mmCIF file with all atom_site columns, N, CA and C in Angstrom:
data_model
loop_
_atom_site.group_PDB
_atom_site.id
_atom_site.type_symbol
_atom_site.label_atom_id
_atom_site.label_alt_id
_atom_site.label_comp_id
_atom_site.label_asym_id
_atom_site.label_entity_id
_atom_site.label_seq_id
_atom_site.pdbx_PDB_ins_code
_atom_site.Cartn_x
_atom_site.Cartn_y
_atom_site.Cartn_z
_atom_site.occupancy
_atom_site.B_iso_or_equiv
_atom_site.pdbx_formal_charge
_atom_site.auth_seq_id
_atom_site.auth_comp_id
_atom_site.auth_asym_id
_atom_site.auth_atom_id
_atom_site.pdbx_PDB_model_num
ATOM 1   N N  . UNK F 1 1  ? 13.177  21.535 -33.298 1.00 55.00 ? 1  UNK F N  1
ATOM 2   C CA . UNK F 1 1  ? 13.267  21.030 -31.930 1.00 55.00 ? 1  UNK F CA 1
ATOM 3   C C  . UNK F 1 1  ? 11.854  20.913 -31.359 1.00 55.00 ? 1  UNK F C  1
ATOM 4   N N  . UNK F 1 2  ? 11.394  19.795 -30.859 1.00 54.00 ? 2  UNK F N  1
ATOM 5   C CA . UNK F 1 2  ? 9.964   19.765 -30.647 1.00 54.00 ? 2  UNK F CA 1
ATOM 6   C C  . UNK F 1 2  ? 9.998   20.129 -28.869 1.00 54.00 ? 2  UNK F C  1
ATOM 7   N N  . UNK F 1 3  ? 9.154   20.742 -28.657 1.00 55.00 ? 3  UNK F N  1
ATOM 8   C CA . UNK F 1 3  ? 9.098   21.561 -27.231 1.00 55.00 ? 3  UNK F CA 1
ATOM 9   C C  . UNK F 1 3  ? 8.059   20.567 -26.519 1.00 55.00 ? 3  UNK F C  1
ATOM 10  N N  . UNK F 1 4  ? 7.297   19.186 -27.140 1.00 63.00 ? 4  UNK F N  1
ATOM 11  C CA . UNK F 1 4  ? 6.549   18.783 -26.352 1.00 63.00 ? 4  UNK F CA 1
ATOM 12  C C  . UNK F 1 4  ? 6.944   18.392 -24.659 1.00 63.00 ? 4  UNK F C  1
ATOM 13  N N  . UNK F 1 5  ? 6.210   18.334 -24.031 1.00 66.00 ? 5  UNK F N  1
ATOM 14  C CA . UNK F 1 5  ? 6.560   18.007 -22.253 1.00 66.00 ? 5  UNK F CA 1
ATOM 15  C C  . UNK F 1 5  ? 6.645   16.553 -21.948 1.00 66.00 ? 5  UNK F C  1
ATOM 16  N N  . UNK F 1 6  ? 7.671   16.395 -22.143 1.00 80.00 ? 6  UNK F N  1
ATOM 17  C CA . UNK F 1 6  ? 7.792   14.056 -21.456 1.00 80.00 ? 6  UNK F CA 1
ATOM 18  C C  . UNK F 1 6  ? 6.783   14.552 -20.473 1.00 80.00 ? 6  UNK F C  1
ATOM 19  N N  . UNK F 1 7  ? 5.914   13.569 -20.741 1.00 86.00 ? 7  UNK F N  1
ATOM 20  C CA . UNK F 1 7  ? 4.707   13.135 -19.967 1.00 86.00 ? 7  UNK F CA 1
ATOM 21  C C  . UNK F 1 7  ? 5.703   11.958 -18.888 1.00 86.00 ? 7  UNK F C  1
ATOM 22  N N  . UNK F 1 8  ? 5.558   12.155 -17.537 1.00 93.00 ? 8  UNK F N  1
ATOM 23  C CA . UNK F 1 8  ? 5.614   11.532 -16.538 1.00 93.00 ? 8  UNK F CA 1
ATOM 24  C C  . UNK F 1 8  ? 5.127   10.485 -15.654 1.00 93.00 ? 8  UNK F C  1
ATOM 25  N N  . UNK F 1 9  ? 4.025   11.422 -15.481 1.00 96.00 ? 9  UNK F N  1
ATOM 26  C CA . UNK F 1 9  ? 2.714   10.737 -14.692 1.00 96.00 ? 9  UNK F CA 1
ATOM 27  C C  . UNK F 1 9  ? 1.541   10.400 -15.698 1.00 96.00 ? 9  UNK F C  1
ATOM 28  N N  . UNK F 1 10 ? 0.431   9.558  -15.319 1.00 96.00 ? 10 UNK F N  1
ATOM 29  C CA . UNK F 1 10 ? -0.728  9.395  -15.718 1.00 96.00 ? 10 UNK F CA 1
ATOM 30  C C  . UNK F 1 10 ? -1.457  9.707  -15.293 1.00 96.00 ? 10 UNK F C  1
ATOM 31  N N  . UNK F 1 11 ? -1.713  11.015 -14.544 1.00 97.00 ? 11 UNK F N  1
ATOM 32  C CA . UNK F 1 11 ? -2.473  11.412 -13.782 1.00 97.00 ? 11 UNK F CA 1
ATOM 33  C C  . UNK F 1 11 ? -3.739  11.650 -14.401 1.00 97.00 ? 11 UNK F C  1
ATOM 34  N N  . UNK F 1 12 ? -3.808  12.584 -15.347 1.00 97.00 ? 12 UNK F N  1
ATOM 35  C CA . UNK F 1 12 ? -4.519  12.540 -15.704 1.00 97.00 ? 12 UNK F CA 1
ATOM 36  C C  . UNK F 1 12 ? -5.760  11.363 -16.618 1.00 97.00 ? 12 UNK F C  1
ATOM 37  N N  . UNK F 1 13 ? -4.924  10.711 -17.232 1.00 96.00 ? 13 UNK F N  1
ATOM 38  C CA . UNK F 1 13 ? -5.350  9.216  -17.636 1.00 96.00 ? 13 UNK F CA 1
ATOM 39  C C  . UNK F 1 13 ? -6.281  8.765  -16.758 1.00 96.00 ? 13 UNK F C  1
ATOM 40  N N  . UNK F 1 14 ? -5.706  8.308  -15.490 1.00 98.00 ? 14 UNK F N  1
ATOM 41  C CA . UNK F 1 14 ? -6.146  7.756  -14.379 1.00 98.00 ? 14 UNK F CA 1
ATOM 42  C C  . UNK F 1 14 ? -7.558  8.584  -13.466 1.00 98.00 ? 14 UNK F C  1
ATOM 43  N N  . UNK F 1 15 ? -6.937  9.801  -13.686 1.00 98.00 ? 15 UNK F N  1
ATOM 44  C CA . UNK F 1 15 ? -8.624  10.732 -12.975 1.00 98.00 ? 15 UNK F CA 1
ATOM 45  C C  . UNK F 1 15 ? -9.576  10.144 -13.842 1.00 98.00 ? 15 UNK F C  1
ATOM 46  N N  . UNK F 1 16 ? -9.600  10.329 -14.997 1.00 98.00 ? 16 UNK F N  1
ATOM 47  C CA . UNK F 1 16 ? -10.396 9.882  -16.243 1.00 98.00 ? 16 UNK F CA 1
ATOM 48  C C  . UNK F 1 16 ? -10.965 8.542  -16.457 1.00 98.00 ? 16 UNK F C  1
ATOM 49  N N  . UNK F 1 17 ? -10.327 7.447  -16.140 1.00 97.00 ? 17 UNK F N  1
ATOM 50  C CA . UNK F 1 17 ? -10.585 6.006  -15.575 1.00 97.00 ? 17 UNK F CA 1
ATOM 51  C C  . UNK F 1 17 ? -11.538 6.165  -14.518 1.00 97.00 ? 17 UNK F C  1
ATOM 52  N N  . UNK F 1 18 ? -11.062 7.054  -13.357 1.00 97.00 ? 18 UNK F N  1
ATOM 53  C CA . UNK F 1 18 ? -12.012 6.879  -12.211 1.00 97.00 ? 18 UNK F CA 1
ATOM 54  C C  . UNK F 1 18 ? -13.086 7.744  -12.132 1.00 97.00 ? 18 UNK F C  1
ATOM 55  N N  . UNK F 1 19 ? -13.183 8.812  -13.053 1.00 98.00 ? 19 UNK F N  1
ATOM 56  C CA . UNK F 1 19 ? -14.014 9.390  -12.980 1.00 98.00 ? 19 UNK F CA 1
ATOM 57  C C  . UNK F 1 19 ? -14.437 10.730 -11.941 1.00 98.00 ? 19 UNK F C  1
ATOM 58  N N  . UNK F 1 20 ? -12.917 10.933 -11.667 1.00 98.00 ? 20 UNK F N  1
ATOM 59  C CA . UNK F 1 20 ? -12.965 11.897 -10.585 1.00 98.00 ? 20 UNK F CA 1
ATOM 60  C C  . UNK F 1 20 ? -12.302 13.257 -11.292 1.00 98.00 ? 20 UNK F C  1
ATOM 61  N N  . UNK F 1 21 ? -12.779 14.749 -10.872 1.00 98.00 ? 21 UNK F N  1
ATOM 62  C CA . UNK F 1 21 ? -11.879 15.460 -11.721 1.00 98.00 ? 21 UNK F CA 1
ATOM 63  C C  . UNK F 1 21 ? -10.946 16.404 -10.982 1.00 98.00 ? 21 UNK F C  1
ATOM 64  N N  . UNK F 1 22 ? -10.444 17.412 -11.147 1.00 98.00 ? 22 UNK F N  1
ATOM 65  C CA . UNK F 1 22 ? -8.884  17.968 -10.849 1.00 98.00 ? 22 UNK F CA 1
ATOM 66  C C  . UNK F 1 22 ? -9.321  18.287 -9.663  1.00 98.00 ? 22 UNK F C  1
ATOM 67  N N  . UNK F 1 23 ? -10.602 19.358 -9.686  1.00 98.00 ? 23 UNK F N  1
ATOM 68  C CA . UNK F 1 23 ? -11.389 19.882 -8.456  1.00 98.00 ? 23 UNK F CA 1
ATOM 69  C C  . UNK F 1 23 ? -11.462 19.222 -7.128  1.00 98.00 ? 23 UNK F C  1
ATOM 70  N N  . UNK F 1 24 ? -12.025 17.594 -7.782  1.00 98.00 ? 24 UNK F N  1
ATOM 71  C CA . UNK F 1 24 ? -12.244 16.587 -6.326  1.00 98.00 ? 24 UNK F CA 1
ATOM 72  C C  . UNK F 1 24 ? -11.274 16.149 -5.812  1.00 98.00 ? 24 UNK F C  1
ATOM 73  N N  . UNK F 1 25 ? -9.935  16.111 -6.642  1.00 98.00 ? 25 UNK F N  1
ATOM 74  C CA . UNK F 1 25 ? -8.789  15.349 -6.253  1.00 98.00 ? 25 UNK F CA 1
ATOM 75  C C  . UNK F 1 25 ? -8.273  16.561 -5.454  1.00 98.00 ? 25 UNK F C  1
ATOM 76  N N  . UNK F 1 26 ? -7.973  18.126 -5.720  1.00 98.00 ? 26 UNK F N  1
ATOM 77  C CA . UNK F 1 26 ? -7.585  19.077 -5.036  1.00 98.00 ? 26 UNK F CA 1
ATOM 78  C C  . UNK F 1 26 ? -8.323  19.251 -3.365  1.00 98.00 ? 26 UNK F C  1
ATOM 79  N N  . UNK F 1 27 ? -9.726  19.094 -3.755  1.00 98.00 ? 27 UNK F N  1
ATOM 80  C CA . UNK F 1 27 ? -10.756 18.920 -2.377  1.00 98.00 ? 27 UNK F CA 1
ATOM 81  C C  . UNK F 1 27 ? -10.382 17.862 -1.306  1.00 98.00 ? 27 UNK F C  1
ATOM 82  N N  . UNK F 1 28 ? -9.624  16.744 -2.043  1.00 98.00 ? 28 UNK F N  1
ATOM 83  C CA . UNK F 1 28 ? -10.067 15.586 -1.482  1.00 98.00 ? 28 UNK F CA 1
ATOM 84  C C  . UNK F 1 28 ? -8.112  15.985 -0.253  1.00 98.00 ? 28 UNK F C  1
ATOM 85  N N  . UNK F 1 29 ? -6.957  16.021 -1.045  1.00 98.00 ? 29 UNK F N  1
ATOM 86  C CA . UNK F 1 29 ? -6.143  16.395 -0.567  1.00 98.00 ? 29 UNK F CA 1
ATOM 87  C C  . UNK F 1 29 ? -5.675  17.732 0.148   1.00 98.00 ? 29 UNK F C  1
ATOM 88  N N  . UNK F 1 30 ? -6.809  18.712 -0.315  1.00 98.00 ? 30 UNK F N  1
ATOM 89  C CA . UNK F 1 30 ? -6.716  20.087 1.060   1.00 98.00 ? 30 UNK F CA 1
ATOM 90  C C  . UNK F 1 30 ? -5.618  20.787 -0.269  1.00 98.00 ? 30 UNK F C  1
ATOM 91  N N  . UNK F 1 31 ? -5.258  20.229 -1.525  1.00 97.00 ? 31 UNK F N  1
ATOM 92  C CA . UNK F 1 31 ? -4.474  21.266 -2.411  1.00 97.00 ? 31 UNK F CA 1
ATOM 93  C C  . UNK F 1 31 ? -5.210  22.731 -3.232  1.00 97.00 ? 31 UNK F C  1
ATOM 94  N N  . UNK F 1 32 ? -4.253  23.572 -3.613  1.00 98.00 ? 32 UNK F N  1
ATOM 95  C CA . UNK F 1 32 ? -4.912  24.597 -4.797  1.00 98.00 ? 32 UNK F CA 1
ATOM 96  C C  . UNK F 1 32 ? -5.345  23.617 -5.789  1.00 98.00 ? 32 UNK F C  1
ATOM 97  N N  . UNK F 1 33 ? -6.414  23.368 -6.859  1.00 98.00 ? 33 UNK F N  1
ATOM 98  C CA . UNK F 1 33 ? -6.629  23.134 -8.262  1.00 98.00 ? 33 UNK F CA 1
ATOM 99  C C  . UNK F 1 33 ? -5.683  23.433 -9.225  1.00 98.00 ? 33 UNK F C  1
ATOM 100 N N  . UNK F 1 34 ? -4.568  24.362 -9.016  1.00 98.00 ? 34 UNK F N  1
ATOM 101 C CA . UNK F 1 34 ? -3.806  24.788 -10.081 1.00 98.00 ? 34 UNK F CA 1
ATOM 102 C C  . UNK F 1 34 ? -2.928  23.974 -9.910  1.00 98.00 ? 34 UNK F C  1
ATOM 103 N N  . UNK F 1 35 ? -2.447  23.359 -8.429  1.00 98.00 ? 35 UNK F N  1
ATOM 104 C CA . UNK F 1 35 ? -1.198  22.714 -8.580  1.00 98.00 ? 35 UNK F CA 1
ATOM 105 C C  . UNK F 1 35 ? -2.208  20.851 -8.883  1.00 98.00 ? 35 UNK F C  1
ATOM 106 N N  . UNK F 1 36 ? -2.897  20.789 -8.907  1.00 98.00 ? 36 UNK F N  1
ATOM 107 C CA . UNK F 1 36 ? -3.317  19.322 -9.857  1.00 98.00 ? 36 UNK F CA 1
ATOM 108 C C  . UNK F 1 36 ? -2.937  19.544 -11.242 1.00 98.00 ? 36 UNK F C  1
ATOM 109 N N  . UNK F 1 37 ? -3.602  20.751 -11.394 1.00 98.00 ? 37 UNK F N  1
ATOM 110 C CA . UNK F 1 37 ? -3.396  21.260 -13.083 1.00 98.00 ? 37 UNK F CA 1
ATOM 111 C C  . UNK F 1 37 ? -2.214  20.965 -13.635 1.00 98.00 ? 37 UNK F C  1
ATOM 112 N N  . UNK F 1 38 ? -1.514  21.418 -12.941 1.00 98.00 ? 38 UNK F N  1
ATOM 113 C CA . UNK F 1 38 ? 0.340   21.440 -13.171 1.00 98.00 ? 38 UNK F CA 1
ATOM 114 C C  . UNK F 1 38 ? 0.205   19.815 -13.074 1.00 98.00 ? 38 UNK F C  1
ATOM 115 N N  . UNK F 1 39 ? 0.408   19.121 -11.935 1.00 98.00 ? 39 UNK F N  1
ATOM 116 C CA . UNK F 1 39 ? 0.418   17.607 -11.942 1.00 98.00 ? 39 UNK F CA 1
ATOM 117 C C  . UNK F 1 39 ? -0.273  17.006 -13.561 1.00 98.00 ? 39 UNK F C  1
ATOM 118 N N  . UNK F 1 40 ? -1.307  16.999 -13.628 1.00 97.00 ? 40 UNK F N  1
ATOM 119 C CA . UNK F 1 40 ? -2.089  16.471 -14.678 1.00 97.00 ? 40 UNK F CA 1
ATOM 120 C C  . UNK F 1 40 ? -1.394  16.645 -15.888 1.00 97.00 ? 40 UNK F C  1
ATOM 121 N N  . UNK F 1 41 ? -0.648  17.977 -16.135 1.00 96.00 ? 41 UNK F N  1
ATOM 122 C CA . UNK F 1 41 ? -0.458  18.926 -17.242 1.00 96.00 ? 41 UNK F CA 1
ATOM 123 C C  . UNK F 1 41 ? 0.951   18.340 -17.675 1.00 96.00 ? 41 UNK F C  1
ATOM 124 N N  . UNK F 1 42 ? 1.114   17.535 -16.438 1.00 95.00 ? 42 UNK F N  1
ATOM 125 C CA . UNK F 1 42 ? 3.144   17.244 -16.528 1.00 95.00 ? 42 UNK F CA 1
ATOM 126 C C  . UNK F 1 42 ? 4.243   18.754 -16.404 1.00 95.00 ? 42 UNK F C  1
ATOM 127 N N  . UNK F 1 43 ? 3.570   19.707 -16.000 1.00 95.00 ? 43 UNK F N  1
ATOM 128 C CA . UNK F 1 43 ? 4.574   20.818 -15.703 1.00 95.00 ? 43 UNK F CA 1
ATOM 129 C C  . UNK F 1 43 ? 4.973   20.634 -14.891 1.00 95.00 ? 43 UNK F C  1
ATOM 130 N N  . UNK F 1 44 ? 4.216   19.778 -13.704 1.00 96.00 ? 44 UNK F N  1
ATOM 131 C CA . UNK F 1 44 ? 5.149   19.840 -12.390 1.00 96.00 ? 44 UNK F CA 1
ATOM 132 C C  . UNK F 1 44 ? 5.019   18.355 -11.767 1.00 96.00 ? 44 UNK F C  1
ATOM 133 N N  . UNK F 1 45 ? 5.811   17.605 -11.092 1.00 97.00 ? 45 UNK F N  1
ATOM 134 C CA . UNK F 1 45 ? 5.180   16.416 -10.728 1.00 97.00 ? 45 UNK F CA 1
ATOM 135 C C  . UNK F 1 45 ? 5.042   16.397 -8.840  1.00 97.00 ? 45 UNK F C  1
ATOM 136 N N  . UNK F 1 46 ? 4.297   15.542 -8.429  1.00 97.00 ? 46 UNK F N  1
ATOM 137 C CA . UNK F 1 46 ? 4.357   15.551 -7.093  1.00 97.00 ? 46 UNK F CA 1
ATOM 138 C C  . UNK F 1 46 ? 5.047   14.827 -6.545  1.00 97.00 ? 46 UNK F C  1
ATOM 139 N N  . UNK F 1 47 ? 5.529   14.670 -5.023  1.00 97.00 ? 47 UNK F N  1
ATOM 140 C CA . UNK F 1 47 ? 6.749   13.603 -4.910  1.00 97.00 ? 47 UNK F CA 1
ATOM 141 C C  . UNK F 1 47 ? 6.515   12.624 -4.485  1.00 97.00 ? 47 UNK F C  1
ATOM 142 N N  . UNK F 1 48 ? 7.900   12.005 -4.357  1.00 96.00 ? 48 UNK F N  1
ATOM 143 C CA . UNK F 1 48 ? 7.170   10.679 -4.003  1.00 96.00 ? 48 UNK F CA 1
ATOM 144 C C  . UNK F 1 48 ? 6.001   10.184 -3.124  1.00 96.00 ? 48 UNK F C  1
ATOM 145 N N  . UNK F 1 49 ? 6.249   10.710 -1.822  1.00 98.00 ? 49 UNK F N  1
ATOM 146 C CA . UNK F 1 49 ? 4.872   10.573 -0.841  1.00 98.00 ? 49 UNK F CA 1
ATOM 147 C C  . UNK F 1 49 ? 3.822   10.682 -1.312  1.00 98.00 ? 49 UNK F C  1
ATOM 148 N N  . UNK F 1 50 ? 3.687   11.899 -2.325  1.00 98.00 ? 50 UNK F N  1
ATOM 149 C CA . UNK F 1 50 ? 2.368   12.311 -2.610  1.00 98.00 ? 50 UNK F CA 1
ATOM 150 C C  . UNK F 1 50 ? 1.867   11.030 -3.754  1.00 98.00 ? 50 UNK F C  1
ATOM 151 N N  . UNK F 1 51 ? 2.950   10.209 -4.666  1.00 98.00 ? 51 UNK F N  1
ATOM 152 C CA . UNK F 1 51 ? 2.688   9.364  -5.769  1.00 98.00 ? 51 UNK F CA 1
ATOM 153 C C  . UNK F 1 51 ? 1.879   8.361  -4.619  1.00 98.00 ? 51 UNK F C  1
ATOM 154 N N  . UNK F 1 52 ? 2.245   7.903  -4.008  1.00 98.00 ? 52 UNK F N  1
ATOM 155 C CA . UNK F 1 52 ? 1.881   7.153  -2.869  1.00 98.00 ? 52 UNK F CA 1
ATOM 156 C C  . UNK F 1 52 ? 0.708   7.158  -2.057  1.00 98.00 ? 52 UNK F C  1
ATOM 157 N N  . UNK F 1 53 ? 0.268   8.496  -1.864  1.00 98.00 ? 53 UNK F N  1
ATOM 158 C CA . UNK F 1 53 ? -0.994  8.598  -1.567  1.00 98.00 ? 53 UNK F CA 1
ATOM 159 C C  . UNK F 1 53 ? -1.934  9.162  -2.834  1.00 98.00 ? 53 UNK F C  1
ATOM 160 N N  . UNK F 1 54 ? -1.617  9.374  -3.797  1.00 98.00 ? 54 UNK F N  1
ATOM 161 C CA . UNK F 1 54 ? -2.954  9.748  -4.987  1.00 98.00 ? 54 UNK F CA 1
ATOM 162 C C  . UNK F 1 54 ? -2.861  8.041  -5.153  1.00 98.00 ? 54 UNK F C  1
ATOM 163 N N  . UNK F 1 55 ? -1.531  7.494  -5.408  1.00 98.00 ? 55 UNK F N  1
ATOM 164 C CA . UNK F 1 55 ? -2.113  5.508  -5.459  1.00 98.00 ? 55 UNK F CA 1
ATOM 165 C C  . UNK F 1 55 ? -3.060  5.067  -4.202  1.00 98.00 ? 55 UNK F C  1
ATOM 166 N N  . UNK F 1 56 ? -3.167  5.900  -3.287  1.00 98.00 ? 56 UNK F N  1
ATOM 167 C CA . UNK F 1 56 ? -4.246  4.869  -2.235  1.00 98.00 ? 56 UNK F CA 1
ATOM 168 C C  . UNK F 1 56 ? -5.786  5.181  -2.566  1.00 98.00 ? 56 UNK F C  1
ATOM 169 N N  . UNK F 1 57 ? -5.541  7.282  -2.707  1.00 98.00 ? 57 UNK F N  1
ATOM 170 C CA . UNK F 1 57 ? -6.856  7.668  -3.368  1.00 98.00 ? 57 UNK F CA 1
ATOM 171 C C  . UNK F 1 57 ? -7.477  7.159  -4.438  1.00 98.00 ? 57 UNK F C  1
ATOM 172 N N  . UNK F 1 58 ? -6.628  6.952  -5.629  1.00 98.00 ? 58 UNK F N  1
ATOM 173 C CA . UNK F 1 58 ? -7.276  6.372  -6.719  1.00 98.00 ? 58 UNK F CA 1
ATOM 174 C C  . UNK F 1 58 ? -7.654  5.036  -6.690  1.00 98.00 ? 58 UNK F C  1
ATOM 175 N N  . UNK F 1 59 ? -7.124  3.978  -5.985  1.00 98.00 ? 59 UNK F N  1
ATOM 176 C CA . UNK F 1 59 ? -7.285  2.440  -5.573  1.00 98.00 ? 59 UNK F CA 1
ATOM 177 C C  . UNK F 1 59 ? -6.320  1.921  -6.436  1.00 98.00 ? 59 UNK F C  1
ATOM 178 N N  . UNK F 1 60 ? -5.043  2.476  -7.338  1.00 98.00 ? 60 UNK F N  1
ATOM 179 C CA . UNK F 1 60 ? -4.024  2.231  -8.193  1.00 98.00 ? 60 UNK F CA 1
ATOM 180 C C  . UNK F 1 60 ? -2.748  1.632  -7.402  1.00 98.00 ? 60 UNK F C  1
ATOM 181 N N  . UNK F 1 61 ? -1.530  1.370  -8.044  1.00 97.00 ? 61 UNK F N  1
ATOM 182 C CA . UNK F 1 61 ? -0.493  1.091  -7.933  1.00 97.00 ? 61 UNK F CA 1
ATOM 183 C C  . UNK F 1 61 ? 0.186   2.511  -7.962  1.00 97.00 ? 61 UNK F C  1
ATOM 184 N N  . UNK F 1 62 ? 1.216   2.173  -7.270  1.00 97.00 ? 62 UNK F N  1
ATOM 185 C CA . UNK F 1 62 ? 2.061   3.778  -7.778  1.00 97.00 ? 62 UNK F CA 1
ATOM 186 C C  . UNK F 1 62 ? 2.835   3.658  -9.364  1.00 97.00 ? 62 UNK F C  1
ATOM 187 N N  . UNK F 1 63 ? 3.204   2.157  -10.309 1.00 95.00 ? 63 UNK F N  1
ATOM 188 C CA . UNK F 1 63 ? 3.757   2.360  -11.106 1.00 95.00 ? 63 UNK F CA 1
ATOM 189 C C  . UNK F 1 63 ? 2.291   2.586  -12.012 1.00 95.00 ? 63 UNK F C  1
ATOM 190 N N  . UNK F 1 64 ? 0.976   2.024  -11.509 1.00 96.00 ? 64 UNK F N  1
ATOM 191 C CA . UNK F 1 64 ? -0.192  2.873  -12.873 1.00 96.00 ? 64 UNK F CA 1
ATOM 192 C C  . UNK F 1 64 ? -0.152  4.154  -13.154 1.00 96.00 ? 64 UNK F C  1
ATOM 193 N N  . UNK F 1 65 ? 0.982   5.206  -12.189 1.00 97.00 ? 65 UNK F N  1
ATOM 194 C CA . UNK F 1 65 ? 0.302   6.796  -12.144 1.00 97.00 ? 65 UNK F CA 1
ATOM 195 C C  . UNK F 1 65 ? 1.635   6.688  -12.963 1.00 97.00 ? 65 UNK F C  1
ATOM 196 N N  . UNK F 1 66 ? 2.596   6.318  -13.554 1.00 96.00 ? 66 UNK F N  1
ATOM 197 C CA . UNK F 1 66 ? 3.928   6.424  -14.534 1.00 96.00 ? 66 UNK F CA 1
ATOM 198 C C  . UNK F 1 66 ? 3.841   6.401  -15.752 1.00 96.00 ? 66 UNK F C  1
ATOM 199 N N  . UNK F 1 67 ? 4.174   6.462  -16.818 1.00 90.00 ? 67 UNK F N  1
ATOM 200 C CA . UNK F 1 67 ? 4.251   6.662  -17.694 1.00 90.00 ? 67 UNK F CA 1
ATOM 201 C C  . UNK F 1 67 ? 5.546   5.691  -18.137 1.00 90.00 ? 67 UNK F C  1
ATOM 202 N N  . UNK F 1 68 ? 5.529   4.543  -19.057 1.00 80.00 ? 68 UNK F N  1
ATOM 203 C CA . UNK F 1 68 ? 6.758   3.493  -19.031 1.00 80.00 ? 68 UNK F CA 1
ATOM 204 C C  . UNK F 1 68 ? 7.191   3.150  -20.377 1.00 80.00 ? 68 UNK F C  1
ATOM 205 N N  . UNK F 1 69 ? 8.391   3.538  -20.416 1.00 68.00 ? 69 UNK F N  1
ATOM 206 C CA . UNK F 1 69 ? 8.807   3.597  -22.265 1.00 68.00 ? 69 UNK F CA 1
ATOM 207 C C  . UNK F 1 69 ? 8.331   2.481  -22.870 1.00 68.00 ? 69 UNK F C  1
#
């Protein structure tokens, strides 16, 4: 049984494109670093609102931060 985590988001992908890292994105939204971690990590995802505003922060779409079979 493979335990890998369905990747969700592209969050991390996308920090990496822009060149921004977990730290600045946590700074930039007033969050802990751990809960990006989790976001990035796919343990946890953020909700919709929040997909919505990391798409305005990053200059993305909200379906670039998805992950699409």
């Amino acid at each position: 049984i493979s335990m890998e985590r369905k990747k969700i988001n592209r969050l991390k992908v996308v920090l990496a494109e822009k060149g921004m890292t977990n730290k600045q994105l946590a700074e930039i939204l007033d969050k802990d670093p751990a809960v990006i971690s989790k976001w990035v990590t796919n343990v946890a995802q953020p909700n919709v609102e929040m997909f919505i505003q990391l798409a305005k922060i990053l200059g993305v779409r909200v379906d670039d931060l998805l992950w699409t079979e």
